[in-house]
Short mmCIF file of C-alpha atoms in Angstrom, two decimals:
data_model
loop_
_atom_site.label_atom_id
_atom_site.label_comp_id
_atom_site.label_asym_id
_atom_site.label_seq_id
_atom_site.Cartn_x
_atom_site.Cartn_y
_atom_site.Cartn_z
CA UNK A 22 -5.68 -18.69 -4.27
CA UNK A 23 -5.06 -14.94 -4.14
CA UNK A 24 -1.76 -13.84 -2.65
CA UNK A 25 -3.32 -11.96 0.28
CA UNK A 26 -6.97 -12.42 1.20
CA UNK A 27 -9.03 -10.44 3.65
CA UNK A 28 -12.69 -10.24 4.56
CA UNK A 29 -13.73 -6.86 3.10
CA UNK A 30 -16.33 -6.23 5.79
CA UNK A 31 -17.61 -3.71 6.62
CA UNK A 32 -17.32 -4.33 10.32
CA UNK A 33 -19.70 -2.02 12.17
CA UNK A 34 -19.03 -1.91 15.91
CA UNK A 35 -19.90 0.39 18.84
CA UNK A 36 -17.28 2.35 20.71
CA UNK A 37 -15.51 0.21 23.28
CA UNK A 38 -15.98 -3.04 21.35
CA UNK A 39 -13.25 -5.52 20.56
CA UNK A 40 -12.90 -6.44 16.91
CA UNK A 41 -10.63 -8.89 15.09
CA UNK A 42 -9.54 -8.99 11.48
CA UNK A 43 -8.04 -12.00 9.75
CA UNK A 44 -5.89 -12.39 6.69
CA UNK A 45 -4.43 -15.36 4.82
CA UNK A 46 -1.46 -15.33 2.46
CA UNK A 47 -0.40 -17.82 -0.18
CA UNK A 48 3.41 -17.53 -0.29
CA UNK A 49 4.90 -19.74 2.39
CA UNK A 50 8.29 -18.07 1.80
CA UNK A 51 7.05 -14.63 2.92
CA UNK A 52 9.19 -13.15 5.68
CA UNK A 53 7.74 -9.70 6.30
CA UNK A 54 4.23 -9.01 7.51
CA UNK A 55 2.45 -5.76 8.27
CA UNK A 56 -0.86 -4.11 8.97
CA UNK A 57 -1.41 -0.75 7.28
CA UNK A 58 -4.24 1.66 7.91
CA UNK A 59 -5.87 3.74 5.19
CA UNK A 60 -8.29 6.57 5.89
CA UNK A 61 -10.82 7.60 3.27
CA UNK A 62 -9.11 9.29 0.30
CA UNK A 63 -5.73 9.22 2.04
CA UNK A 64 -2.55 7.25 1.57
CA UNK A 65 -1.90 4.00 3.47
CA UNK A 66 0.23 4.31 6.61
CA UNK A 67 1.99 1.66 8.62
CA UNK A 68 0.00 0.58 11.68
CA UNK A 69 2.33 -2.13 12.90
CA UNK A 70 4.71 -4.85 11.82
CA UNK A 71 3.78 -8.43 12.66
CA UNK A 72 6.38 -10.62 14.32
CA UNK A 73 6.44 -14.40 14.70
CA UNK A 74 6.04 -14.16 18.47
CA UNK A 75 3.11 -11.78 18.17
CA UNK A 76 3.27 -8.17 19.20
CA UNK A 77 1.19 -5.54 20.89
CA UNK A 78 1.04 -1.77 20.54
CA UNK A 79 -1.40 -0.22 22.96
CA UNK A 80 -4.90 -1.38 22.02
CA UNK A 81 -3.65 -3.25 18.95
CA UNK A 82 -2.38 -6.83 18.92
CA UNK A 83 -1.04 -8.64 15.86
CA UNK A 84 -0.51 -12.37 15.57
CA UNK A 85 1.19 -14.51 12.93
CA UNK A 86 0.63 -18.21 12.34
CA UNK A 87 3.18 -19.36 9.77
CA UNK A 88 1.93 -22.95 9.67
CA UNK A 89 -1.55 -21.81 8.66
CA UNK A 90 -0.28 -18.76 6.74
CA UNK A 91 -2.61 -16.58 8.72
CA UNK A 92 -2.28 -13.10 10.22
CA UNK A 93 -4.66 -11.40 12.63
CA UNK A 94 -5.21 -7.95 14.07
CA UNK A 95 -7.13 -7.40 17.29
CA UNK A 96 -8.36 -3.96 18.30
CA UNK A 97 -9.55 -3.53 21.87
CA UNK A 98 -11.67 -0.69 23.24
CA UNK A 99 -12.49 0.65 19.77
CA UNK A 100 -12.50 4.42 19.28
CA UNK A 101 -14.35 6.49 16.70
CA UNK A 102 -10.94 7.39 15.30
CA UNK A 103 -10.25 3.72 14.52
CA UNK A 104 -12.73 3.91 11.64
CA UNK A 105 -10.65 3.18 8.54
CA UNK A 106 -9.66 0.43 6.14
CA UNK A 107 -7.05 -2.01 7.44
CA UNK A 108 -4.70 -3.56 4.90
CA UNK A 109 -2.91 -6.84 5.43
CA UNK A 110 0.53 -6.81 3.77
CA UNK A 111 3.20 -9.44 3.06
CA UNK A 112 6.39 -9.32 1.02
CA UNK A 113 6.61 -10.95 -2.41
CA UNK A 114 8.65 -14.07 -3.13
CA UNK A 115 11.71 -12.10 -4.25
CA UNK A 116 11.51 -9.79 -1.24
CA UNK A 117 11.53 -6.77 -3.54
CA UNK A 118 7.96 -5.56 -3.05
CA UNK A 119 5.01 -5.71 -0.69
CA UNK A 120 1.71 -7.32 -1.65
CA UNK A 121 -1.37 -5.61 -0.25
CA UNK A 122 -4.68 -7.22 0.56
CA UNK A 123 -7.81 -5.38 -0.56
CA UNK A 124 -8.50 -4.27 2.98
CA UNK A 125 -11.12 -4.66 5.68
CA UNK A 126 -13.32 -1.68 6.44
CA UNK A 127 -14.07 -0.83 10.06
CA UNK A 128 -16.72 1.64 11.15
CA UNK A 129 -16.91 2.52 14.85
CA UNK A 130 -20.04 4.33 15.99
CA UNK A 131 -21.00 6.12 19.20
CA UNK B 10 11.77 16.41 5.88
CA UNK B 11 8.94 16.15 3.36
CA UNK B 12 8.93 12.34 3.07
CA UNK B 13 7.32 11.28 -0.22
CA UNK B 14 5.75 13.92 -2.43
CA UNK B 15 3.76 13.51 -5.64
CA UNK B 16 2.88 15.96 -8.36
CA UNK B 17 0.33 16.71 -9.59
CA UNK B 18 -2.40 16.00 -7.02
CA UNK B 19 -5.19 15.99 -9.59
CA UNK B 20 -5.28 15.75 -13.37
CA UNK B 21 -7.91 15.30 -16.06
CA UNK B 22 -6.76 13.96 -19.42
CA UNK B 23 -8.44 13.21 -22.69
CA UNK B 24 -8.05 9.78 -24.25
CA UNK B 25 -4.77 9.58 -26.14
CA UNK B 26 -3.00 12.36 -24.23
CA UNK B 27 0.24 11.71 -22.43
CA UNK B 28 1.48 12.78 -19.05
CA UNK B 29 4.15 12.14 -16.45
CA UNK B 30 3.58 11.74 -12.72
CA UNK B 31 6.50 12.73 -10.53
CA UNK B 32 7.41 11.14 -7.22
CA UNK B 33 10.17 12.46 -5.00
CA UNK B 34 11.53 11.19 -1.68
CA UNK B 35 14.07 12.77 0.63
CA UNK B 36 14.76 9.75 2.84
CA UNK B 37 17.58 8.31 0.72
CA UNK B 38 15.61 5.09 0.12
CA UNK B 39 16.79 2.68 -2.54
CA UNK B 40 13.42 1.11 -3.30
CA UNK B 41 10.56 3.03 -4.87
CA UNK B 42 7.14 1.92 -6.13
CA UNK B 43 4.15 3.02 -8.18
CA UNK B 44 0.70 1.63 -7.34
CA UNK B 45 -2.76 2.25 -8.60
CA UNK B 46 -5.83 1.91 -6.42
CA UNK B 47 -9.30 1.29 -7.79
CA UNK B 48 -12.55 0.62 -5.90
CA UNK B 49 -12.80 -3.05 -4.98
CA UNK B 50 -9.35 -3.83 -6.41
CA UNK B 51 -7.04 -2.72 -3.66
CA UNK B 52 -3.51 -1.47 -4.31
CA UNK B 53 -1.91 -2.96 -7.40
CA UNK B 54 1.78 -2.62 -8.17
CA UNK B 55 2.53 -1.05 -11.56
CA UNK B 56 6.34 -0.78 -11.60
CA UNK B 57 9.07 -0.58 -9.05
CA UNK B 58 12.76 0.27 -8.74
CA UNK B 59 15.39 -1.24 -6.49
CA UNK B 60 17.88 1.54 -7.11
CA UNK B 61 18.93 4.41 -9.33
CA UNK B 62 18.92 3.40 -12.98
CA UNK B 63 16.90 0.21 -12.43
CA UNK B 64 13.21 -0.53 -12.96
CA UNK B 65 11.05 -3.65 -12.95
CA UNK B 66 7.49 -4.58 -13.85
CA UNK B 67 4.86 -5.16 -11.23
CA UNK B 68 1.43 -6.72 -11.45
CA UNK B 69 -0.18 -4.26 -13.93
CA UNK B 70 2.58 -2.61 -16.03
CA UNK B 71 0.83 -2.38 -19.41
CA UNK B 72 0.27 1.16 -20.65
CA UNK B 73 2.84 2.67 -18.27
CA UNK B 74 6.55 3.40 -18.39
CA UNK B 75 8.88 4.49 -15.61
CA UNK B 76 12.30 5.99 -15.14
CA UNK B 77 14.62 6.33 -12.15
CA UNK B 78 17.39 8.61 -13.35
CA UNK B 79 18.03 10.00 -9.87
CA UNK B 80 17.77 8.11 -6.61
CA UNK B 81 15.27 10.54 -5.14
CA UNK B 82 12.89 10.63 -8.13
CA UNK B 83 10.67 8.00 -9.73
CA UNK B 84 8.62 9.03 -12.77
CA UNK B 85 5.53 7.28 -14.09
CA UNK B 86 4.56 7.96 -17.68
CA UNK B 87 1.37 7.37 -19.58
CA UNK B 88 2.12 7.58 -23.29
CA UNK B 89 -1.46 7.36 -24.56
CA UNK B 90 -3.99 7.62 -21.77
CA UNK B 91 -7.09 5.40 -21.77
CA UNK B 92 -10.26 5.63 -19.64
CA UNK B 93 -9.20 2.35 -17.95
CA UNK B 94 -6.29 4.29 -16.46
CA UNK B 95 -8.63 6.49 -14.43
CA UNK B 96 -7.46 5.76 -10.91
CA UNK B 97 -5.68 7.02 -7.84
CA UNK B 98 -1.92 6.60 -8.18
CA UNK B 99 0.29 6.23 -5.14
CA UNK B 100 4.04 6.36 -5.02
CA UNK B 101 5.99 4.82 -2.15
CA UNK B 102 9.55 4.35 -0.99
CA UNK B 103 10.85 1.65 1.32
CA UNK B 104 13.34 1.72 4.15
CA UNK B 105 15.71 -1.09 5.14
CA UNK B 106 13.13 -2.48 7.60
CA UNK B 107 10.66 -2.99 4.76
CA UNK B 108 8.37 -0.18 5.90
CA UNK B 109 6.85 1.63 2.94
CA UNK B 110 6.10 5.32 3.06
CA UNK B 111 3.44 6.56 0.69
CA UNK B 112 2.91 9.87 -1.03
CA UNK B 113 -0.50 11.59 -0.84
CA UNK B 114 -1.62 10.26 -4.22
CA UNK B 115 -2.55 11.61 -7.64
CA UNK B 116 -6.17 11.45 -8.74
CA UNK B 117 -6.25 10.95 -12.50
CA UNK B 118 -9.36 11.00 -14.66
CA UNK B 119 -9.17 10.04 -18.32
CA UNK B 120 -12.17 11.13 -20.37
#
């Protein structure tokens, strides 16, 4: 099993749609979880951290299920500007580095 | 506050040539990282450093060397470039909350 697995997509949705991305991770000892966003030919940037109780930031909601080793990202009311690749990220066993999933591509159209 | 900077932004090398990529951060972070990103492969960790004077191997270290002589700088060296090292290279530093800040990347082509 790969350390962090994501559905690569692409997800093609109209503006205003709600879309959800899922991610599974293999290391049950992982303590830190994130979603990063990467625009085409740009560097990844932090979108949001993921907390055990779940957290929300505007139109974005992240959930963590430790028992199933599963992380999700929900985007409501999609905007054209949400088009990007979303990377699921967890820390490695030693806690010294982050492991990145290959990303899920989202394309929002008008 | 420039964050993380990388030089150069682009480079074309011939097989067998050597080069050094420079990463600098002005956020006083202890941890620094070098990744490569290839289509369909995602970000893969090459080497990392948990502090000045220390380095460690990541997932794909072969063919690369690194040095962290100063806290703010992390150098990635290719001693004898190969076409398989054609990639986009990202440097990152990490704060105490585990957030990683990336540089803009270096696009390297090895002919």
